[in-house]
Amino acid sequence: MATKNYLLVAAIDFGTTYSGYAFSSREDFQREPTKAYLKQWVDPGSSMMNNKTSTCILFDESVNFSKFGFEAEAKYQDLIMDNEHKTWYFFRRFKMTLYDKQSSGDDWFIEDETGKQLPALVVFSESIKYLKLSLLEEAKKQQTDIQADDIKWILTVPAIWSDPAKTFMRKAAVQAGIDTNSLTIALEPEAAALFVKHLSVDRQLHGKGGDLIRTFAPGSKYIVVDAGGGTIDITAHEVLNDGNVREIIKSNGGSWGGTSVDREYLDFIKCLLGESVTQSIEQNEPQVFFEVCREFETAKRSIKPQSDMKFNVRIPSQLGEAYANLNPGRELKSKKFVFTKSKRNVSILFIGDKLRLAPKDTEDFFAETVNEIIRHLENLLLQNSGKGIATIILVGGFAESPMLTQAVKSEFPEMRVIIPHEAAWSVLRGAVIFGHDPGLIKERRSKYTYGLAVFDIFDPKIHDEKYKYEEDGEIRCGYLFSKLISIDDPVTVGEYRKAETYMLTDIEDEGSIALFTSESSDPKYVDEEGCSFVGFILSAGHNFVVNEIFDVMMRFGETEVEIKAYQPKSNTISSYYLGQ
């Protein structure tokens, strides 16, 4: 089959705190691979231009899409001021709801800022639809006759997400009107690595001139740390002789992104206010805490380790008003200390509408998050697979924080640390490059142990009594995990693994051949801790014949896993895709 020639490659980076898009034509890519058009968004609150917009979406009372991004924030603030917001639906930072998604199925709901629920698929698909339409509008300014099917679409996701979470994002994109055949899922740290690989040395931020060349020389090993708003997403590669790479540590990370620092600061403000004032604001003026976080988000970029200057951050006037209402005769600005959750007394000072804190106290907002990241990196580098890694590539919005970058450089002084000037946009620009040239990864590590749920004749010597049952005159053991591949096994991208043969013994209404994953290397039963049901390889209404054998093969693509079932008797093939 011939590969379609697309006029544009367009990437949507759907982040926890900010989202955006970029695109480039084949001609642009050939001239300068790292150059792509990025939409400029205006924040109405500050009138500043940004390369991304806030990941917020607003629906009206009838659950009709209203606005996305900075415009959604502004509209919701306006509704709150007129006390008309309670019947509207406002979602922000909702991407993190997919962080723990382990099972298939789209019939789940997420809560908005006031606890009202909508289907997750509606919230995500409408967000992607807005970004898609905005991108098309921008693209038509450059190529007036371009249509959606002229575009190769790339949607970025964290590598640490589960297969069902990645699959859900594809479904949301398809519901948003993107043709599934024109859509590719890109893993965020791998996209960032592609961007850095194509960078010219003069655009590098930290590191000596030759570092970039040595990092991607054959035989070298590097680790990519994509430090975003919600998660830290990590992968490690070894460069092969042909310049491509193999994955040497399976994707990993945690929920230690920049928003965890914001939460520490918000907890500090709530300790300043006290429990009764906090509850009053949450019930009557929830937008105030949102404004508190926005002010800190901007100001925290100036926080540096061992600074000799105090930290200043604007405090919304509503905090003082709410405090005075519940504490007659007392002013918030008269307070000199805050007793924190960690049982510390922190000295504070108010000057005008600014709160002033000592440098060491502001560093404490970062301490737990940065320490988690450093400990995790130390553990990875101590593994056998981490031996020989000489370079850390730091990307993502949080990678622009001096608190994180200085900690990484001081804790790993013997390693090269590369941080591109475009750290916050590395994933987005890299995703465009991936759309033009996806063949970077040649070998991956299986993120899970994959297997099928089967039964066998019950053997009291090896089987647990609780799985024992009788059917068709046989004493059987059910819920057995029949392994297809083990966690952390190396797999060649694009190649099918050796087929495993099974018997199709029954056909269920919802589908057949139940697929499971496990975080263990050798699970025995599919309901053990760490096991998750993914879905049925054969959907309802399939043409496979019961009581006949079938073969199952796995293939790891650039970013997706294919599980293919073939039955000789019916001459039928069915493929199930994960994270595609």
Coordinates of C-alpha atoms in Angstrom, one line a residue, residues 14 56-59 63-69 91 94 118-133 171-173 175-177:
F14 CA -2.5 18.3 25.1
C56 CA -9.4 24.5 30.5
I57 CA -12.7 23.9 28.9
L58 CA -16.2 25.4 29.5
F59 CA -19.6 24.0 28.7
V63 CA -23.6 20.8 28.0
N64 CA -22.8 22.7 24.8
F65 CA -19.2 23.6 24.2
S66 CA -18.5 27.2 25.0
K67 CA -14.8 28.1 25.2
F68 CA -11.4 26.6 25.6
G69 CA -8.1 27.8 27.1
F91 CA -12.8 21.7 33.8
F94 CA -8.2 17.2 33.7
L118 CA -19.6 14.9 32.5
P119 CA -18.5 11.9 30.4
A120 CA -14.7 12.0 30.1
L121 CA -14.9 11.3 26.4
V122 CA -17.0 14.5 25.9
V123 CA -14.6 16.7 27.8
F124 CA -11.5 15.3 26.0
S125 CA -12.9 15.1 22.5
E126 CA -14.4 18.7 22.6
S127 CA -11.0 20.0 23.8
I128 CA -9.2 18.2 20.9
K129 CA -11.9 19.4 18.5
Y130 CA -11.3 23.0 19.4
L131 CA -7.5 22.7 19.0
K132 CA -8.0 20.9 15.6
L133 CA -10.3 23.6 14.3
K171 CA -10.9 7.6 20.6
A172 CA -11.3 11.1 21.8
A173 CA -9.3 12.4 18.8
Q175 CA -14.6 11.6 18.0
A176 CA -13.2 15.1 17.5
G177 CA -13.2 14.5 13.7

